Structure formats: C-alpha cells, structure tokens
Amino acid sequence: AQRVTQPEKLLSVFKGAPVELKCNYSYSGSPELFWYVQYSRQRLQLLLRHISRESIKGFTADLNKGETSFHLKKPFAQEEDSAMYYCALLGWGGAQKLVFGQGTRLTINP
Amino acid sequence: EAGVVQSPRYKIIEKKQPVAFWCNPISGHNTLYWYLQNLGQGPELLIRYENEEAVDDSQLPKDRFSAERLKGVDSTLKIQPAELGDSAVYLCASRPSGGFSGELFFGEGSRLTVL
C-alpha cells in the first residue's frame, strides 16, 4: 500500500531561521516523491520533485530510501514561504496514482 | 490560460439534497482527476479519467457519488443524496496524457457544506 505521513500539522519558525518539513512514506517499490504547495487563496501546485534534484525558491528535498523519508528543507525562511505543504508519492504500475500526505501548515513569523 | 476551472466555488445544501460540481480542464489535457479534501487532510483520489473513460474509480463511493465526462473534456461530479460527512472541498485536476511526471494542475476547488 502507498502511504505518506507528515507528522507535523503545524510548524512555526521565525524569518531567517532554517525550515524542515518532514515527510515519511511507505511503498514497496521505488517511488517518486514530490512536494506540493498551496499559498493563501491560491490553488495547489507542484513545488519540486525528487527526480529533478532541483532547488525551487530555496527549497530542496532529498529522498532517503533507507529512512523512507523525503524532508523539505530551506536554510533561511522567508515570510512568503508561509503556506500549506503536501508531500506526495507516485507509485508505478498501472495506477499512476498520486497519493498525498495530510499536509503541514508552515507559518513564518517576522 | 485560465487553468482548470471549477464551479461552483461554494455550495451550501441541506442533507439529502443532490449537488453537482463541474470541471473544465486545461485545453489538451486528456487526463482528469477528481480529488476529495476533508478539512485538515490531504487530497484523496476519487476518480481518474483518460478521455471519456473512467480508468480508476475504486475510491468513488458509488452508492451516492457518480461522475461523467461524456465528450472527454468537461466533467461533472454528482452526489445524491448528500450527507453531513460529505462536507469537504472537491478538487479537479488535469494533466496531459502519456507519461506522468507527477505534476497535476489543480482547480481552485468547490467547497461543499452540508447542513
């Protein structure tokens, strides 16, 4: 079964502090992992995907297969980073199904 | 480009009433999804269409929920009769057919309140 767990519903940090949003997954094969973001009054959108190994808006995420984790990190938080963040897993096979975690609301305090 | 368009944005109904949500995907996107998002939860897949064919409806509660995509473009999700527990946001998403990169394009959602 595919499952994504985000253990923190809420996360609050001060501007300029490092941020880490945790994501753990359960999947028997080799999944692809993603982070989606929803800013206030905007629609849900893709932030980054692990396979691209890219940094988007200063965020990075490394897939750790040993720990089955895909934590999202940013060294210096900015106020505009305040949003809902969802970790998502794509399992292969015929399903082509994107499974989302419960989400973490990140608040950056000035 | 308007993106994925959903209507209505908000709907308040009494329990046992029917309700319908409409979705217009991005032009050229043959794959369409309906997701359910309960308060404080992530989106959960209800149904996926490839053109007009429902290829994954295993999560759709078929006793009261139905969906259609007759011409392979717009889609409608219906609930009849609605129950209190159906209060949620119903999200439509689309993507081009073929290899899935993991990127879905979401609409703004339809927020349903059942009284």
mmCIF file of C-alpha atoms in Angstrom:
data_model
loop_
_atom_site.group_PDB
_atom_site.id
_atom_site.type_symbol
_atom_site.label_atom_id
_atom_site.label_comp_id
_atom_site.label_asym_id
_atom_site.label_seq_id
_atom_site.Cartn_x
_atom_site.Cartn_y
_atom_site.Cartn_z
ATOM 1 C CA ALA A 1 0.000 0.000 0.000
ATOM 2 C CA GLN A 2 1.081 3.547 -0.647
ATOM 3 C CA ARG A 3 1.085 5.876 2.311
ATOM 4 C CA VAL A 4 2.548 9.291 3.027
ATOM 5 C CA THR A 5 2.872 10.644 6.550
ATOM 6 C CA GLN A 6 3.572 14.225 7.509
ATOM 7 C CA PRO A 7 3.920 14.149 11.287
ATOM 8 C CA GLU A 8 3.559 17.895 11.847
ATOM 9 C CA LYS A 9 0.209 19.556 11.160
ATOM 10 C CA LEU A 10 1.608 22.946 12.135
ATOM 11 C CA LEU A 11 5.109 24.352 12.001
ATOM 12 C CA SER A 12 6.063 27.857 13.011
ATOM 13 C CA VAL A 13 9.522 29.385 12.632
ATOM 14 C CA PHE A 14 10.995 32.865 12.598
ATOM 15 C CA LYS A 15 12.102 34.621 9.448
ATOM 16 C CA GLY A 16 15.711 33.772 8.641
ATOM 17 C CA ALA A 17 15.637 30.509 10.590
ATOM 18 C CA PRO A 18 16.077 27.113 8.917
ATOM 19 C CA VAL A 19 12.976 25.148 7.993
ATOM 20 C CA GLU A 20 12.478 21.407 7.744
ATOM 21 C CA LEU A 21 9.125 19.864 6.890
ATOM 22 C CA LYS A 22 9.089 16.143 7.492
ATOM 23 C CA CYS A 23 7.686 13.504 5.171
ATOM 24 C CA ASN A 24 7.839 9.731 5.513
ATOM 25 C CA TYR A 25 6.437 7.251 3.073
ATOM 26 C CA SER A 26 5.503 3.617 2.781
ATOM 27 C CA TYR A 27 5.806 1.888 -0.570
ATOM 28 C CA SER A 28 7.179 -1.481 -1.573
ATOM 29 C CA GLY A 29 8.812 -0.365 -4.822
ATOM 30 C CA SER A 30 10.820 2.669 -5.903
ATOM 31 C CA PRO A 31 8.500 5.646 -5.702
ATOM 32 C CA GLU A 32 8.802 9.132 -6.982
ATOM 33 C CA LEU A 33 8.273 11.807 -4.368
ATOM 34 C CA PHE A 34 7.016 15.353 -4.722
ATOM 35 C CA TRP A 35 6.245 18.424 -2.683
ATOM 36 C CA TYR A 36 3.138 20.442 -3.493
ATOM 37 C CA VAL A 37 2.392 23.856 -2.011
ATOM 38 C CA GLN A 38 -0.771 25.889 -1.550
ATOM 39 C CA TYR A 39 -0.325 29.575 -0.790
ATOM 40 C CA SER A 40 -3.178 31.542 0.712
ATOM 41 C CA ARG A 41 -6.009 31.999 -1.795
ATOM 42 C CA GLN A 42 -4.116 30.113 -4.485
ATOM 43 C CA ARG A 43 -4.526 26.681 -5.945
ATOM 44 C CA LEU A 44 -2.452 23.651 -5.092
ATOM 45 C CA GLN A 45 0.683 23.494 -7.252
ATOM 46 C CA LEU A 46 3.835 21.463 -7.662
ATOM 47 C CA LEU A 47 6.844 22.822 -5.795
ATOM 48 C CA LEU A 48 9.504 20.252 -6.583
ATOM 49 C CA ARG A 49 10.116 16.620 -7.485
ATOM 50 C CA HIS A 50 12.921 14.466 -6.143
ATOM 51 C CA ILE A 51 13.957 13.131 -9.521
ATOM 52 C CA SER A 52 14.902 16.609 -10.706
ATOM 53 C CA ARG A 53 17.204 17.207 -7.755
ATOM 54 C CA GLU A 54 16.428 20.879 -8.098
ATOM 55 C CA SER A 55 16.164 23.809 -5.726
ATOM 56 C CA ILE A 56 12.958 25.780 -6.034
ATOM 57 C CA LYS A 57 12.500 29.046 -4.125
ATOM 58 C CA GLY A 58 15.451 27.969 -1.994
ATOM 59 C CA PHE A 59 13.818 24.666 -1.034
ATOM 60 C CA THR A 60 15.472 21.295 -1.507
ATOM 61 C CA ALA A 61 14.404 17.767 -0.666
ATOM 62 C CA ASP A 62 16.459 14.593 -0.647
ATOM 63 C CA LEU A 63 14.985 11.146 -0.983
ATOM 64 C CA ASN A 64 16.375 8.848 1.712
ATOM 65 C CA LYS A 65 15.337 5.332 0.799
ATOM 66 C CA GLY A 66 16.884 3.836 3.930
ATOM 67 C CA GLU A 67 14.752 6.011 6.184
ATOM 68 C CA THR A 68 11.872 6.202 3.667
ATOM 69 C CA SER A 69 11.860 9.955 4.049
ATOM 70 C CA PHE A 70 11.657 12.988 1.797
ATOM 71 C CA HIS A 71 12.040 16.005 4.071
ATOM 72 C CA LEU A 72 11.744 19.511 2.632
ATOM 73 C CA LYS A 73 14.396 21.979 3.747
ATOM 74 C CA LYS A 74 15.258 25.611 3.398
ATOM 75 C CA PRO A 75 18.214 27.217 5.168
ATOM 76 C CA PHE A 76 16.680 30.680 5.659
ATOM 77 C CA ALA A 77 12.898 31.000 5.839
ATOM 78 C CA GLN A 78 11.111 33.969 4.303
ATOM 79 C CA GLU A 79 7.669 35.308 5.160
ATOM 80 C CA GLU A 80 6.377 34.419 1.703
ATOM 81 C CA ASP A 81 7.083 30.754 2.460
ATOM 82 C CA SER A 82 4.025 30.664 4.712
ATOM 83 C CA ALA A 83 1.685 28.115 3.109
ATOM 84 C CA MET A 84 0.313 24.576 3.270
ATOM 85 C CA TYR A 85 2.809 21.986 2.124
ATOM 86 C CA TYR A 86 1.864 18.499 0.962
ATOM 87 C CA CYS A 87 4.212 15.635 0.350
ATOM 88 C CA ALA A 88 3.061 13.251 -2.398
ATOM 89 C CA LEU A 89 4.087 9.861 -3.690
ATOM 90 C CA LEU A 90 3.706 8.420 -7.169
ATOM 91 C CA GLY A 91 3.715 4.660 -7.265
ATOM 92 C CA TRP A 92 4.420 2.941 -10.513
ATOM 93 C CA GLY A 93 2.410 0.317 -12.272
ATOM 94 C CA GLY A 94 -0.948 0.833 -13.846
ATOM 95 C CA ALA A 95 -2.351 3.071 -11.151
ATOM 96 C CA GLN A 96 -0.399 6.238 -11.915
ATOM 97 C CA LYS A 97 -1.834 7.432 -8.654
ATOM 98 C CA LEU A 98 -0.553 10.424 -6.744
ATOM 99 C CA VAL A 99 -1.044 9.900 -3.006
ATOM 100 C CA PHE A 100 -0.841 12.918 -0.702
ATOM 101 C CA GLY A 101 0.105 13.322 2.912
ATOM 102 C CA GLN A 102 -2.055 15.204 5.408
ATOM 103 C CA GLY A 103 -0.185 18.445 4.924
ATOM 104 C CA THR A 104 1.824 20.796 7.142
ATOM 105 C CA ARG A 105 0.867 24.425 7.639
ATOM 106 C CA LEU A 106 4.066 26.443 7.736
ATOM 107 C CA THR A 107 3.966 29.876 9.315
ATOM 108 C CA ILE A 108 6.942 32.186 9.121
ATOM 109 C CA ASN A 109 6.925 34.793 11.860
ATOM 110 C CA PRO A 110 8.510 38.195 11.210
ATOM 111 C CA GLU B 1 -4.526 30.422 -19.896
ATOM 112 C CA ALA B 2 -7.291 30.150 -17.318
ATOM 113 C CA GLY B 3 -6.106 26.882 -15.897
ATOM 114 C CA VAL B 4 -8.506 24.286 -14.562
ATOM 115 C CA VAL B 5 -11.891 25.879 -13.963
ATOM 116 C CA GLN B 6 -14.320 24.586 -11.368
ATOM 117 C CA SER B 7 -17.798 25.675 -10.393
ATOM 118 C CA PRO B 8 -19.438 26.437 -8.133
ATOM 119 C CA ARG B 9 -16.718 27.655 -5.782
ATOM 120 C CA TYR B 10 -19.029 27.337 -2.807
ATOM 121 C CA LYS B 11 -22.202 25.368 -2.247
ATOM 122 C CA ILE B 12 -24.377 25.047 0.846
ATOM 123 C CA ILE B 13 -27.132 22.453 0.846
ATOM 124 C CA GLU B 14 -29.244 20.537 3.302
ATOM 125 C CA LYS B 15 -28.619 16.866 3.821
ATOM 126 C CA LYS B 16 -30.374 14.503 1.444
ATOM 127 C CA GLN B 17 -30.291 17.124 -1.329
ATOM 128 C CA PRO B 18 -28.397 16.482 -4.585
ATOM 129 C CA VAL B 19 -25.386 18.535 -5.650
ATOM 130 C CA ALA B 20 -23.229 18.660 -8.756
ATOM 131 C CA PHE B 21 -19.766 20.060 -9.429
ATOM 132 C CA TRP B 22 -18.390 20.941 -12.812
ATOM 133 C CA CYS B 23 -14.810 20.957 -14.064
ATOM 134 C CA ASN B 24 -13.249 22.255 -17.263
ATOM 135 C CA PRO B 25 -9.645 21.035 -17.588
ATOM 136 C CA ILE B 26 -6.763 22.762 -19.306
ATOM 137 C CA SER B 27 -7.125 22.560 -23.071
ATOM 138 C CA GLY B 28 -5.436 19.455 -24.420
ATOM 139 C CA HIS B 29 -5.287 17.690 -21.056
ATOM 140 C CA ASN B 30 -6.901 14.334 -21.656
ATOM 141 C CA THR B 31 -6.372 13.011 -18.126
ATOM 142 C CA LEU B 32 -8.707 14.377 -15.470
ATOM 143 C CA TYR B 33 -8.935 13.667 -11.750
ATOM 144 C CA TRP B 34 -11.441 14.356 -9.009
ATOM 145 C CA TYR B 35 -9.986 14.543 -5.520
ATOM 146 C CA LEU B 36 -11.751 14.915 -2.168
ATOM 147 C CA GLN B 37 -10.120 17.045 0.502
ATOM 148 C CA ASN B 38 -11.531 16.852 4.004
ATOM 149 C CA LEU B 39 -10.686 19.570 6.489
ATOM 150 C CA GLY B 40 -7.143 19.178 7.750
ATOM 151 C CA GLN B 41 -6.358 16.362 5.336
ATOM 152 C CA GLY B 42 -4.569 15.973 2.055
ATOM 153 C CA PRO B 43 -6.393 15.349 -1.221
ATOM 154 C CA GLU B 44 -7.692 11.806 -1.763
ATOM 155 C CA LEU B 45 -8.361 10.437 -5.215
ATOM 156 C CA LEU B 46 -11.982 9.745 -6.118
ATOM 157 C CA ILE B 47 -11.760 9.026 -9.838
ATOM 158 C CA ARG B 48 -9.401 9.353 -12.799
ATOM 159 C CA TYR B 49 -10.430 9.734 -16.431
ATOM 160 C CA GLU B 50 -8.450 9.097 -19.578
ATOM 161 C CA ASN B 51 -10.500 10.976 -22.164
ATOM 162 C CA GLU B 52 -14.077 9.844 -21.510
ATOM 163 C CA GLU B 53 -13.135 6.557 -19.833
ATOM 164 C CA ALA B 54 -13.050 6.222 -16.048
ATOM 165 C CA VAL B 55 -9.878 4.168 -15.601
ATOM 166 C CA ASP B 56 -9.719 4.301 -11.798
ATOM 167 C CA ASP B 57 -12.921 4.754 -9.792
ATOM 168 C CA SER B 58 -12.080 2.332 -6.996
ATOM 169 C CA GLN B 59 -12.253 5.095 -4.361
ATOM 170 C CA LEU B 60 -15.555 6.549 -5.534
ATOM 171 C CA PRO B 61 -18.472 5.710 -3.167
ATOM 172 C CA LYS B 62 -20.779 4.521 -5.878
ATOM 173 C CA ASP B 63 -23.886 4.347 -3.738
ATOM 174 C CA ARG B 64 -24.217 8.116 -3.745
ATOM 175 C CA PHE B 65 -21.444 9.509 -5.936
ATOM 176 C CA SER B 66 -21.344 9.491 -9.704
ATOM 177 C CA ALA B 67 -19.174 11.177 -12.303
ATOM 178 C CA GLU B 68 -19.188 11.601 -16.021
ATOM 179 C CA ARG B 69 -17.014 13.016 -18.768
ATOM 180 C CA LEU B 70 -19.171 12.447 -21.784
ATOM 181 C CA LYS B 71 -17.149 14.141 -24.515
ATOM 182 C CA GLY B 72 -13.753 13.698 -22.921
ATOM 183 C CA VAL B 73 -13.406 17.339 -21.929
ATOM 184 C CA ASP B 74 -15.613 18.749 -19.157
ATOM 185 C CA SER B 75 -16.540 16.554 -16.221
ATOM 186 C CA THR B 76 -19.317 16.547 -13.645
ATOM 187 C CA LEU B 77 -19.229 15.014 -10.182
ATOM 188 C CA LYS B 78 -22.584 14.412 -8.530
ATOM 189 C CA ILE B 79 -23.640 13.471 -5.023
ATOM 190 C CA GLN B 80 -27.162 12.236 -4.409
ATOM 191 C CA PRO B 81 -28.228 12.325 -1.673
ATOM 192 C CA ALA B 82 -25.663 14.377 0.204
ATOM 193 C CA GLU B 83 -24.784 13.503 3.795
ATOM 194 C CA LEU B 84 -23.279 15.643 6.545
ATOM 195 C CA GLY B 85 -19.953 13.854 6.139
ATOM 196 C CA ASP B 86 -19.686 14.967 2.513
ATOM 197 C CA SER B 87 -18.796 18.489 3.620
ATOM 198 C CA ALA B 88 -15.373 18.981 2.068
ATOM 199 C CA VAL B 89 -13.522 20.572 -0.823
ATOM 200 C CA TYR B 90 -13.813 18.775 -4.149
ATOM 201 C CA LEU B 91 -10.756 19.324 -6.316
ATOM 202 C CA CYS B 92 -10.454 18.761 -10.022
ATOM 203 C CA ALA B 93 -7.038 18.329 -11.622
ATOM 204 C CA SER B 94 -5.788 17.604 -15.104
ATOM 205 C CA ARG B 95 -2.603 16.729 -16.947
ATOM 206 C CA PRO B 96 -1.538 15.774 -20.450
ATOM 207 C CA SER B 97 -1.936 12.086 -21.309
ATOM 208 C CA GLY B 98 1.028 9.803 -21.614
ATOM 209 C CA GLY B 99 3.942 9.526 -19.212
ATOM 210 C CA PHE B 100 3.102 11.011 -15.848
ATOM 211 C CA SER B 101 5.762 13.359 -14.495
ATOM 212 C CA GLY B 102 3.884 13.775 -11.228
ATOM 213 C CA GLU B 103 2.650 17.265 -11.970
ATOM 214 C CA LEU B 104 -1.072 17.792 -11.692
ATOM 215 C CA PHE B 105 -2.746 21.098 -12.462
ATOM 216 C CA PHE B 106 -5.440 21.775 -9.910
ATOM 217 C CA GLY B 107 -8.523 23.918 -9.976
ATOM 218 C CA GLU B 108 -9.474 26.186 -7.094
ATOM 219 C CA GLY B 109 -11.883 23.607 -5.740
ATOM 220 C CA SER B 110 -15.565 23.501 -4.877
ATOM 221 C CA ARG B 111 -16.270 23.821 -1.175
ATOM 222 C CA LEU B 112 -19.380 21.919 -0.104
ATOM 223 C CA THR B 113 -21.174 22.470 3.177
ATOM 224 C CA VAL B 114 -23.965 20.054 4.046
ATOM 225 C CA LEU B 115 -26.302 21.230 6.828
#
